[in-house]
Amino acid sequence: MSPSAFISHCQKLLGQAYVLLDDQDKAPYLSDWRNRYQGKALAILLPNTTTQVAEIVKACNQAKISIVPQGGNTSMCGAATPNDSGQQVVMNLKRMQTIRGIDASNQTIVVEAGCILQTVQEAAKAQGFLFPLSLGAQGSCQIGGNLATNAGGTNVLRYGNARELCLGLEVVTAQGEIMQGLRSLRKDNTGFDLRDLYIGSEGCLGIITAAVFKLYPLPTAQWTALVAVPDIPSTIQLLNLFQKRTAALLTGFEMMSKDSLDLTAKHFPQMKNPLSNDPAYTVLVELSDHESEEHARNLMESVLESAFESGLATDAVIASNLSQAQSFWTMREHITMAQAQEGANLKHDISLPISSLHAFIEETDGILRQHFSGVRLINFGHLGDGNLHYNVAPPVGTNPKEFNSSHEQVIHDVVYTQVEKHHGSISAEHGIGQLKLPDLEAHRGSVALQLMRSLKHALDPNNILNPGKVISE
Ligand code: FAD
Ligand code: MLT
Ligand code: ZN
């Protein structure tokens, strides 16, 4: 099939309005939000049913036209941006946004891939349930993208990441067949777990069109506090203290370094840290309770009292109402935007055993500061999950683009070699995309890489699904 015959075929399947060909219409789908990658595309395709997705994939497979599946396009690693050949199509699933149903007694929800994460949270809440997946991009990222990246976020500590919340998937294979796996079972050992294969596969193995997720009872009370902590060992001891005393009530434990909050205050002055004396580390703790407001508040106060007595905390503020609690979260979530406003920066989304975090930070900070005097380390993250966003910004006054083009690879190598030394992961929650493809090849191990290639070849022999992402062609 020639490219023009293929386009006509897509127009017949989807309707002309949903095959974008005009440069201006295509533009928003062709670059990532960080503006690191710019691609081109033959067309942007906007299907709204699983059957349409399947028919398009069949045609692509026959014509050997590769597809870049796309959701909210909030990827941190260029995973949803096409290459610059102009021969690929982007398939954005935003029109597939039906919530197919909530089963209250089974505590599950069935949603289509194009549903915005926040919409799913709100739909669950309206029926008295919690859908716990929660991240800064929740107003624009889509469920299909969340599953394809196995997204993490701020509730993983208590509820797990997207993989742990998902019970079943509907997937269109690279051949354009529909794998109907929308099972809402907590137990299902019927052969290989295909659901787990597609989750986290970044659009390289199949196109997710719908999913079943677990729901949880809504907590009756939530208390949020900001705690000033002198150093990383104290932060970890504070985490362990909360884990011991509050167990499953601990739903958030986020760490923010002084540099990261300074940057947030610089770009968003209304978001200044309410703790005085600019602590070295600020921790955001959240407790969610099903008993009563009083029970949760007493517990928060009592654990913080112990933390003060043992010198783990030097200051704390407990949010007195919902809007103050929200302002703490807003400050935390704006670090990413502050980094973007500051200019190009080097992001490392890594995870480590919590017991190795201190040694990793001390050694890696030391190496980077020794080689790049004045470098700023914008570190924050989901410390309760051992997930650090270990970001490197150039010294004040240095041109970020020039600094990055001279030092980017050396800095990545320093950080990832340290991660390997401390038995961590070079991608905790953001995925590989195109940004980390060479780093994965350098750090994942040849046997694992060969198995990934074999899987890719078995499921997508024509390499039409998101080629050039995760593993090299
Ligand atoms: P996209 O960016 O569109 O795509 C991501 C990948 O999924 C691509 O490989 C794409 O091909 C594939 N894909 C998309 N839809 C499908 C589908 N239906 N079927 C198959 N493959 C598909 N991530 C976290 O994990 N934790 C965080 O705390 C977090 N915070 C963020 C905060 C901000 C401000 C921003 C901008 C991003 C953040 N992210 C975070 C990263 C990002 O939001 C997540 O990775 C999100 O899950 C991506 O969803 P998306 O719909 O935007 O996917
Ligand atoms: C976060 O935790 O805020 C996100 O993962 C985004 C980021 O790393 O900047
Ligand atoms: Zn994160």
XYZ file of C-alpha atoms and ligand atoms in Angstrom:
536
model
C 0.000 0.000 0.000
C 1.446 3.407 -0.931
C 1.489 6.145 1.743
C -1.334 8.002 -0.020
C -3.462 4.839 -0.296
C -2.763 4.228 3.391
C -3.946 7.759 4.299
C -7.163 7.297 2.279
C -7.734 3.980 4.042
C -7.303 5.677 7.459
C -9.683 8.473 6.419
C -12.300 5.885 5.484
C -11.858 4.092 8.805
C -11.749 7.131 11.110
C -13.381 9.952 9.150
C -11.336 12.793 7.596
C -11.494 14.976 10.707
C -9.553 12.377 12.696
C -6.608 11.989 10.334
C -4.531 15.130 10.843
C -2.342 16.031 7.873
C -1.906 19.770 8.151
C 1.444 20.896 9.679
C -0.232 23.203 12.170
C -2.667 20.500 13.312
C 0.111 17.947 13.651
C 2.536 20.195 15.568
C 1.298 19.584 19.162
C 1.839 15.836 18.756
C 5.355 16.039 17.348
C 7.482 17.205 20.273
C 7.780 16.278 23.935
C 6.765 18.716 26.665
C 10.397 19.313 27.697
C 11.118 20.236 24.080
C 14.112 17.950 23.866
C 12.777 16.045 20.865
C 11.095 17.209 17.661
C 9.774 14.670 15.173
C 7.764 14.512 11.962
C 4.826 12.307 11.026
C 2.934 11.157 7.984
C -0.280 11.759 9.927
C -1.760 11.947 13.411
C -4.485 9.333 13.832
C -7.265 9.765 16.393
C -9.320 6.539 16.686
C -12.216 6.284 19.120
C -12.943 2.571 19.311
C -10.859 -0.548 19.877
C -11.996 -1.867 16.501
C -10.692 1.280 14.791
C -7.337 0.881 16.576
C -7.176 -2.748 15.431
C -8.026 -1.915 11.804
C -5.404 0.843 11.675
C -2.732 -1.401 13.171
C -3.562 -4.134 10.655
C -3.106 -1.646 7.809
C 0.147 -0.341 9.295
C 1.483 -3.867 9.685
C 0.676 -4.660 6.064
C 2.132 -1.399 4.762
C 5.102 -1.580 7.211
C 4.302 1.885 8.523
C 5.403 2.297 12.101
C 3.155 3.685 14.829
C 4.022 5.849 17.818
C 1.253 5.305 20.376
C 0.592 8.488 22.335
C -1.475 9.443 25.362
C -1.163 12.781 27.162
C 2.352 13.284 25.746
C 3.813 13.981 29.214
C 6.680 11.495 28.877
C 9.938 12.511 30.543
C 12.048 10.532 28.080
C 10.752 11.290 24.585
C 8.872 7.978 24.531
C 5.846 9.343 22.637
C 7.666 11.513 20.072
C 8.087 10.193 16.506
C 11.457 10.199 14.759
C 12.287 12.778 12.064
C 11.727 10.508 9.036
C 8.177 11.751 8.459
C 7.256 8.117 7.681
C 5.741 7.201 11.069
C 2.198 7.830 12.252
C 1.316 9.012 15.748
C -1.757 7.287 17.170
C -3.158 9.400 19.988
C -5.889 7.698 22.040
C -7.460 10.824 23.546
C -10.885 10.169 21.996
C -11.181 6.808 23.777
C -12.329 8.184 27.105
C -15.316 6.118 28.177
C -15.481 4.874 31.732
C -16.998 1.515 30.914
C -18.183 0.766 34.441
C -17.614 0.594 38.177
C -18.318 -2.672 40.014
C -18.901 -1.577 43.623
C -18.916 -5.028 45.218
C -15.825 -6.139 43.312
C -14.236 -2.709 43.933
C -13.047 -2.331 40.347
C -13.307 0.180 37.517
C -13.055 -0.423 33.743
C -11.727 2.516 31.727
C -10.613 3.213 28.183
C -6.990 4.109 27.508
C -7.623 7.741 26.586
C -9.232 8.661 29.936
C -7.321 11.424 31.708
C -5.989 10.114 35.031
C -7.708 12.848 37.057
C -11.068 12.045 35.432
C -10.740 8.446 36.607
C -9.859 9.580 40.150
C -12.954 11.835 40.151
C -15.257 9.130 38.769
C -14.110 6.730 41.487
C -14.532 9.404 44.187
C -18.084 10.155 43.053
C -18.929 6.523 43.882
C -17.149 6.643 47.260
C -13.912 4.995 46.119
C -10.264 5.924 45.921
C -8.340 5.377 42.673
C -4.876 5.815 44.162
C -2.627 6.451 41.141
C -1.528 10.061 41.589
C 1.137 12.173 39.865
C 1.910 15.756 38.956
C 0.766 15.281 35.344
C -2.594 13.767 36.319
C -4.570 16.583 34.674
C -3.196 15.631 31.245
C -1.670 12.142 31.247
C -3.858 9.259 30.115
C -4.493 5.831 31.564
C -2.960 4.096 28.521
C 0.227 6.145 28.975
C 0.229 5.440 32.711
C 0.095 1.711 32.050
C 2.564 1.780 29.174
C 5.084 3.527 31.463
C 4.050 1.655 34.636
C 3.717 5.082 36.240
C 4.557 5.542 39.903
C 3.896 8.873 41.606
C 3.135 9.779 45.180
C 0.964 6.900 46.445
C 3.189 3.959 45.541
C 4.354 3.588 49.138
C 0.874 2.394 50.168
C -0.893 1.244 46.977
C 1.844 0.329 44.499
C 2.459 1.587 40.976
C 0.199 1.287 37.903
C 1.127 -2.394 37.497
C 0.011 -3.281 40.995
C -3.322 -1.492 40.556
C -4.200 -3.117 37.220
C -6.125 -6.387 37.059
C -6.751 -6.748 33.346
C -6.057 -5.244 29.922
C -7.547 -5.011 26.471
C -4.688 -4.761 23.981
C -4.379 -4.487 20.209
C -1.431 -6.596 19.104
C 1.077 -5.605 16.418
C -0.897 -7.773 13.972
C -4.089 -5.841 14.680
C -5.749 -8.545 16.785
C -7.642 -7.716 19.958
C -6.433 -9.487 23.116
C -9.487 -9.406 25.349
C -8.081 -9.544 28.877
C -10.432 -7.258 30.782
C -10.659 -9.683 33.706
C -11.362 -8.233 37.119
C -9.841 -11.062 39.146
C -7.424 -10.788 42.059
C -6.275 -14.339 41.390
C -5.674 -15.658 37.873
C -2.814 -18.076 37.210
C -3.763 -19.137 33.710
C -0.387 -19.323 32.016
C 2.081 -16.537 31.311
C 1.039 -13.126 32.609
C 0.486 -11.203 29.364
C -0.897 -8.204 31.248
C 2.426 -7.718 33.009
C 4.234 -7.972 29.694
C 2.336 -5.023 28.200
C 2.474 -2.871 31.335
C 5.677 -0.826 31.174
C 6.365 -1.772 27.537
C 6.198 1.880 26.364
C 4.090 1.190 23.301
C 6.645 -1.260 21.841
C 4.672 -4.503 22.232
C 0.989 -3.595 21.802
C -1.534 -0.780 22.052
C -3.506 -0.706 25.285
C -7.134 0.245 24.622
C -8.801 -0.397 28.005
C -8.014 -1.631 31.509
C -9.556 -2.872 34.747
C -8.199 -1.376 37.956
C -8.609 -2.045 41.679
C -10.422 0.575 43.742
C -10.043 1.236 47.469
C -12.303 2.721 50.146
C -11.916 6.495 50.424
C -10.085 7.451 53.613
C -12.206 9.383 56.116
C -9.327 11.586 57.272
C -6.009 12.789 55.865
C -3.300 14.713 57.683
C -0.363 16.229 55.909
C 2.780 17.710 57.433
C 6.022 19.291 56.307
C 8.982 18.268 58.439
C 12.449 19.833 58.532
C 15.174 17.181 58.629
C 18.922 17.832 58.960
C 20.312 15.113 56.681
C 19.561 11.964 54.665
C 20.236 9.426 57.470
C 17.688 11.292 59.628
C 15.220 11.305 56.715
C 15.487 7.529 56.450
C 15.138 7.072 60.207
C 12.072 9.321 60.109
C 10.596 7.147 57.334
C 11.247 3.992 59.379
C 9.718 5.623 62.478
C 6.526 6.489 60.551
C 6.424 3.010 58.995
C 6.712 1.386 62.424
C 4.167 3.593 64.177
C 1.605 4.203 61.429
C 1.979 1.130 59.162
C -0.623 1.202 56.352
C -1.785 4.717 57.307
C 1.386 6.175 55.780
C 0.375 7.129 52.220
C 3.012 9.734 51.311
C 6.653 10.348 52.180
C 8.283 12.812 49.767
C 11.739 14.339 50.195
C 12.744 17.787 48.859
C 16.270 19.180 49.123
C 16.895 22.842 49.955
C 18.131 23.537 46.404
C 14.945 22.128 44.876
C 12.668 24.266 47.070
C 14.857 27.351 46.498
C 14.341 26.845 42.766
C 10.571 26.474 43.226
C 10.415 29.675 45.305
C 12.490 31.498 42.648
C 10.039 30.691 39.841
C 6.837 30.496 41.918
C 7.346 32.967 44.800
C 3.895 32.160 46.214
C 5.155 28.634 46.905
C 7.727 29.379 49.555
C 8.546 26.667 52.082
C 6.535 27.549 55.240
C 9.255 25.992 57.440
C 11.717 28.553 58.745
C 15.524 28.543 58.387
C 15.630 26.813 54.981
C 16.160 23.228 56.174
C 18.626 20.997 54.304
C 15.765 18.579 53.624
C 12.014 19.011 53.862
C 9.826 15.926 54.047
C 6.150 15.900 53.120
C 4.349 13.224 55.160
C 0.752 12.188 54.585
C -1.347 9.888 56.791
C -4.709 8.548 55.559
C -7.070 7.096 58.130
C -10.333 5.186 58.030
C -11.122 5.714 61.711
C -11.421 9.439 62.494
C -9.825 12.863 62.034
C -8.809 12.814 65.671
C -7.155 9.421 65.475
C -4.996 10.462 62.494
C -4.110 13.857 63.975
C -3.100 12.314 67.330
C -0.953 9.775 65.544
C 0.766 12.441 63.405
C 1.470 14.586 66.490
C 2.715 11.691 68.543
C 5.152 10.440 65.865
C 6.434 13.970 65.257
C 6.960 14.421 69.007
C 9.153 11.302 69.055
C 11.016 12.615 65.998
C 11.765 15.917 67.765
C 12.902 14.114 70.911
C 15.364 11.973 68.996
C 16.649 14.885 66.899
C 15.350 13.502 63.584
C 13.177 16.557 63.029
C 14.026 20.164 63.804
C 10.753 21.825 62.810
C 7.343 20.792 61.481
C 4.046 22.226 60.369
C 0.865 20.157 60.209
C -1.660 21.445 57.666
C -4.629 22.843 59.534
C -7.081 22.413 56.661
C -7.490 20.852 53.251
C -6.329 23.908 51.339
C -3.093 24.172 53.335
C -2.468 20.448 52.762
C -3.062 21.055 49.055
C -0.566 23.939 49.091
C 2.126 21.595 50.471
C 1.478 19.164 47.608
C 1.410 22.000 45.073
C 4.830 23.174 46.249
C 6.163 19.608 45.934
C 4.669 19.122 42.472
C 5.965 22.444 41.144
C 9.629 21.469 41.461
C 9.392 19.930 37.974
C 7.928 23.136 36.508
C 10.538 25.258 38.290
C 13.257 23.106 36.721
C 11.660 23.549 33.305
C 11.512 27.343 33.766
C 15.136 27.464 34.887
C 16.204 25.981 31.544
C 17.739 22.770 30.278
C 18.721 20.403 33.071
C 19.811 16.813 33.423
C 17.236 14.561 35.031
C 17.932 11.159 36.564
C 14.940 9.170 37.759
C 16.648 6.465 39.789
C 15.834 4.026 42.558
C 18.055 2.456 45.175
C 17.633 0.214 48.179
C 16.678 2.717 50.887
C 19.634 1.497 52.944
C 22.018 2.682 50.169
C 20.513 6.131 49.578
C 22.832 7.963 51.931
C 26.058 6.439 50.577
C 24.872 7.022 46.999
C 24.059 10.695 47.563
C 27.196 11.448 49.560
C 29.534 9.809 47.047
C 27.778 11.050 43.900
C 27.382 14.622 45.153
C 31.116 14.546 46.012
C 32.211 13.314 42.571
C 30.012 15.818 40.710
C 31.032 18.778 42.882
C 34.693 17.904 42.481
C 34.451 17.808 38.668
C 31.909 20.569 38.128
C 32.439 23.257 40.704
C 29.227 25.125 41.608
C 26.937 22.493 40.066
C 23.430 22.513 41.601
C 21.868 19.241 42.717
C 18.096 19.542 42.497
C 17.156 16.415 44.402
C 13.714 15.360 45.462
C 11.539 12.334 45.154
C 9.444 9.543 46.477
C 11.877 8.639 49.245
C 9.488 6.116 50.761
C 9.915 4.081 47.538
C 13.700 4.599 47.341
C 12.986 6.737 44.233
C 15.206 9.789 43.847
C 14.862 12.446 41.176
C 18.575 13.172 41.186
C 18.802 16.167 38.889
C 21.823 18.192 37.904
C 21.629 21.886 36.994
C 24.591 23.970 35.798
C 26.298 26.454 38.122
C 24.466 29.798 38.381
C 25.492 32.048 35.475
C 26.422 29.171 33.156
C 24.518 28.719 29.894
C 22.481 25.517 30.474
C 22.519 24.389 26.827
C 26.305 24.796 26.541
C 26.890 23.088 29.899
C 24.704 20.151 28.913
C 26.161 19.684 25.463
C 29.699 19.565 26.913
C 29.010 17.473 30.013
C 25.730 15.578 29.657
C 27.189 12.156 28.850
C 29.908 12.364 31.513
C 27.342 13.327 34.159
C 24.959 10.514 33.135
C 27.854 8.068 33.265
C 28.895 9.206 36.754
C 25.341 8.928 38.085
C 24.486 5.604 36.429
C 27.808 3.997 37.371
C 27.085 4.976 40.965
C 23.538 3.577 40.631
C 24.949 0.269 39.402
C 27.514 0.195 42.196
C 24.714 0.574 44.758
C 22.439 -2.017 43.055
C 19.823 0.502 41.938
C 17.848 1.139 38.761
C 18.559 3.813 36.128
C 14.811 4.274 35.565
C 12.516 4.027 38.556
C 9.237 5.297 37.103
C 9.676 7.422 33.947
C 10.771 4.641 31.582
C 13.457 4.489 28.893
C 11.933 6.057 25.759
C 14.647 7.416 23.490
C 16.464 9.396 26.185
C 17.826 6.437 28.127
C 18.143 3.872 25.355
C 21.984 3.939 25.328
C 22.068 3.949 29.136
C 19.845 0.865 29.289
C 22.191 -0.896 26.886
C 25.155 0.054 29.052
C 23.645 -0.916 32.389
C 20.932 -3.598 32.050
C 23.061 -6.643 31.227
C 23.377 -8.521 27.943
C 21.137 -11.483 28.830
C 18.247 -9.252 29.897
C 18.657 -7.150 26.740
C 18.697 -10.242 24.513
C 15.494 -11.520 26.159
C 13.841 -8.131 25.602
C 14.864 -8.205 21.921
C 13.501 -11.756 21.536
C 10.174 -10.703 23.058
C 9.967 -7.655 20.822
C 10.734 -9.757 17.749
C 8.202 -12.446 18.697
C 5.364 -9.985 19.304
C 6.186 -7.376 16.671
C 8.281 -9.053 13.945
C 7.859 -6.124 11.526
C 8.983 -3.661 14.219
C 6.049 -1.336 13.628
C 5.327 -0.418 17.263
C 7.341 2.536 18.549
C 10.654 1.522 16.947
C 13.736 3.219 18.349
C 12.336 3.331 21.873
C 13.497 1.186 24.841
C 15.749 -1.142 22.777
C 17.730 -0.372 19.652
C 16.471 -1.633 16.298
P 2.729 9.579 26.822
O 3.772 10.520 27.258
O 1.830 10.006 25.742
O 3.413 8.191 26.391
C 4.322 7.552 27.237
C 4.677 6.174 26.667
O 3.532 5.336 26.665
C 5.137 6.197 25.212
O 6.058 5.166 25.027
C 3.881 5.888 24.413
O 4.171 5.302 23.157
C 3.205 4.907 25.337
N 1.744 4.895 25.252
C 0.887 5.928 25.503
N -0.383 5.499 25.409
C -0.324 4.184 25.084
C -1.298 3.188 24.845
N -2.603 3.436 24.923
N -0.884 1.939 24.542
C 0.445 1.647 24.457
N 1.398 2.553 24.681
C 1.019 3.799 24.986
N 5.718 9.774 36.001
C 5.708 8.983 37.094
O 5.809 7.764 36.984
N 5.602 9.522 38.352
C 5.466 10.841 38.561
O 5.397 11.286 39.697
C 5.424 11.696 37.411
N 5.249 13.017 37.550
C 5.206 13.819 36.450
C 5.020 15.182 36.622
C 4.979 16.034 35.535
C 4.742 17.500 35.749
C 5.147 15.504 34.229
C 5.102 16.383 33.026
C 5.346 14.145 34.048
C 5.389 13.288 35.150
N 5.587 11.912 35.016
C 5.581 11.100 36.123
C 5.849 11.324 33.688
C 4.551 11.013 32.875
O 3.526 11.832 33.232
C 4.112 9.604 33.068
O 5.101 8.766 32.541
C 2.753 9.242 32.440
O 2.411 7.949 32.891
C 2.739 9.273 30.920
O 1.395 9.261 30.470
P 0.984 9.916 29.078
O -0.447 9.594 28.830
O 1.348 11.334 29.027
O 1.883 9.062 28.083
C 7.830 13.987 40.182
O 7.975 13.143 41.055
O 7.502 15.157 40.427
C 7.951 13.548 38.761
O 8.417 12.269 38.613
C 8.484 14.561 37.833
C 9.973 14.838 37.861
O 10.773 13.947 38.093
O 10.325 15.977 37.559
Zn 8.388 11.192 40.456
